[in-house]
Amino acid sequence: MRRTLPSLSVALLSTVLLAACGGGGGEDTANLTPQQGGTLVYATGDDEPACLDPQTRGNVPQALLGSQFLESLFYQDEKGEIQPWLASAWKVSEDGKAWTVDVRQDVKFSDGTPLNAEAVKVNIDRVLNPDTQSTTGRLALSKVDKVEVTGEYTAVIHLLQPDGALLESLSQVWLPIESPTALKRSNEENCLSPVGTGPFKIESWTKQDNVTLARNDSYSTPPPGASHTGPAYLDKIVWRFVPDGTTRFAALQSGQVNVVDVLEPQNAVAAKNIPTLGTLIASRPGEPVEIKLNTGRAPFDDAKVREAFFSAVDVAGALKSVYLGTVEQAKSPLSSATRYRADTVKQAYDPDAANQLLDEAGWTAKDADGIRSKDGKALTVVLPYAATIPLEPGFYEQVQATAKKVGFDVKLQPLETAKWWVANNDWEYDALPIYYTKNSADVLRITSLSSANTATTVGGYHSGNTALKSPELDALLEKAGESTDDTERADLYKQAQELLSNGYYVLPVYDQQTRLGYETKVKGLRLLPSLSMPTFYDAWIND
Amino acid sequence: MGRIVARVLGAVFVLWAVVTLAFFGAYAIPGDPAEAVVGGAGSRSTPEQLAQISAQYGFDRPLWVQYLDTLGDLLHGDLGTSYSLKTPVATLIGQTVGGTLVLAAASLAVAWAVAIIVALGSTRDSRLGTALGSLLEVTSVAVPHFWLGSVLILLFSVGLGWLPPISTPGPSGLVLPVLSLALPLAGFLGQVMRESFIAALDAPFTLSARARGETETRVRLVHALRHAALPAISLSGWAFGSLISGAVVVETLFSRPGLGRTLLAGVLAGDIPVIVGVVLVIAAVYVLVTFATEAADRIADPRLKAAARPTEAAAW
């Protein structure tokens, strides 16, 4: 949606105007005393959630907003390690199938309901209940059997099979602990004003305009890494929905808003030259924005052709020209913010190598345009894309142009989101741009198991996109998913990433990012490391 | 009396046709409506979830049954409930229709004012003036709302800091969206008006008015303008419709709540009740405005009162 109204001329015009403003950058490093009060206005370019409760569905817009008023049992730090948050202690049974979790005894939800083990059970049961319509959260808890309350503040999570990623899953904002009192309401009502333990609470939601959050004065659960205790500094946050990137950045420049997200590349460059503005750009964990190759049909059923495609496209060059040096090429099937990530992908633009590989693979005939063919079939690559995937049309065009030089005919198909999903579900593609946000290497199990390719639904959704069926990879991922041993997991995931990279199944492009622009008078802005979502708990405005 | 009945029947037919087109058009968008219920970009559903939703919402029934169902609900005044927002469509429309009507009405008023000033002011004996006026009109017609809006934001929000780029509830928040919609329309109305204005200035009644010694201003404002405005008034019904469709772009750009954004969100989410409901309301507004412009035509042109023209009955 945010890219449905592109206007190159305006983008260029704004860049020129901004460049003309000039000025030097420079971060404020002074040690200032935080000021109490004030209202922060945040303009998001992500979609307006249809439901504010991330237990229902489970997408990035919900996670962005939910991080302000909801909290999880666990906190995942910058190193990917698990720390206590609403949980105070935990231990796993010998067989890895029972996790005993103690929750803090002094915590109240913002509606006054006390936190206890029963609340944990109510929340997990609710996510698993199909009526809740949880997607991301439910997939993450697919190994959970049931929750047993064994004491006022102690719950045991029983699993169907060991799950090394359980605590990581439970540190995502898609699996928050919400007030059981509030959850007694209908799903529709809960969607309007979910209640958590976070530093803010929902005050009102004016559709298509804003969600207003007010400080939770009884707040007592700052996450590890926070720089103060007690309630937040800000009185209120006005969370505005501003789909157009030019408008968002204009609003930031003119002081109408204090912080924007989905900061567009040219605006990120422009912000560097405006002393009153700063940028905060960070990778999100999971699978990066990547192009998955469909091995289920020609031409990518041939490993040589896949390898040739890797060498035929100038990913680095396209990124540089489209993103103006604001993003780096990804080198792994896992984003750089994901624990156990290994740099296993070696991709470099090498047309000579690509030509040689295609010759070897038998794609030797060429037509007048230089497009190769074999047995009368042209070397065509169907690539459907949609605005949902954060890649600019200019990027695809450059992929198309460089691949053409060695004889690939890349057919770009710009589609609406719904149509793109159909192409995806029906395997009507050779190369598919996609990403998956999850704070665990276990994301590979969701996207790359053999079974991920065969799932059929009413709409035909399958979480796998390469059609790869490798018993070897399945074994690695299942074993890694069940392991709770750090060294073993690291090793198994490294092998899995190597297997994926050596087979040329997935071409990583760049890490999916949180891209914030902010007025430098906003201090204490921080990202929660689990999913790189911003938190305004420590934030204050230096007037 | 018979004329009015024919009009009302015609209006009902139009609304039915619009609902039918919107319904089947919405279903022609590929995708599973069940995905719209859980869906949205970034949400991923399991097979059981989708099957359960299909059964719950009746998506597994034949399309014509679902169509008749929708039609029956509409006849009872029930616009249904949004798949993605789980809110009654009537509530959604109620929350946003005001903003769009204010935007469209203000834009129409401003477009008229600008068109009259430019057309009247520049249609002089001076060729240069006329040429300049025409040039302005042609240029503004050719400018897309989105581009014009972006330029206005860069100029008045970033450059001069006078007006907010994100539309606010007060009058200052309305200025840029209204200008983005009104200026292209003003150019269009101005072009239409200028032609008949020139014809009116050459007409015998103008000559006799001048012969009576009336001032040039009075000749222009009282006699010629009335004639010049006629085609533009007739076109205002159409113009209002075009303003509402332009609102989709302008409301998105200025992040202003409204019917256009509701419709866009509905289309993107594959939310069929929202698409059908909003399209129906827009069609109803359009029908009402057409009635109103016809009435205005009659007031501005007394000749129409004398001779009712039955051929016009199905004109829209």
JSON list of C-alpha atoms in Angstrom, two decimals, chain A residues 68 193 513:
[
{"chain": "A", "resi": 68, "resn": "GLN", "atom": "CA", "xyz": [4.23, 0.03, 23.24]},
{"chain": "A", "resi": 193, "resn": "SER", "atom": "CA", "xyz": [-8.30, -2.15, 23.02]},
{"chain": "A", "resi": 513, "resn": "GLN", "atom": "CA", "xyz": [14.57, -3.34, 8.29]}
]
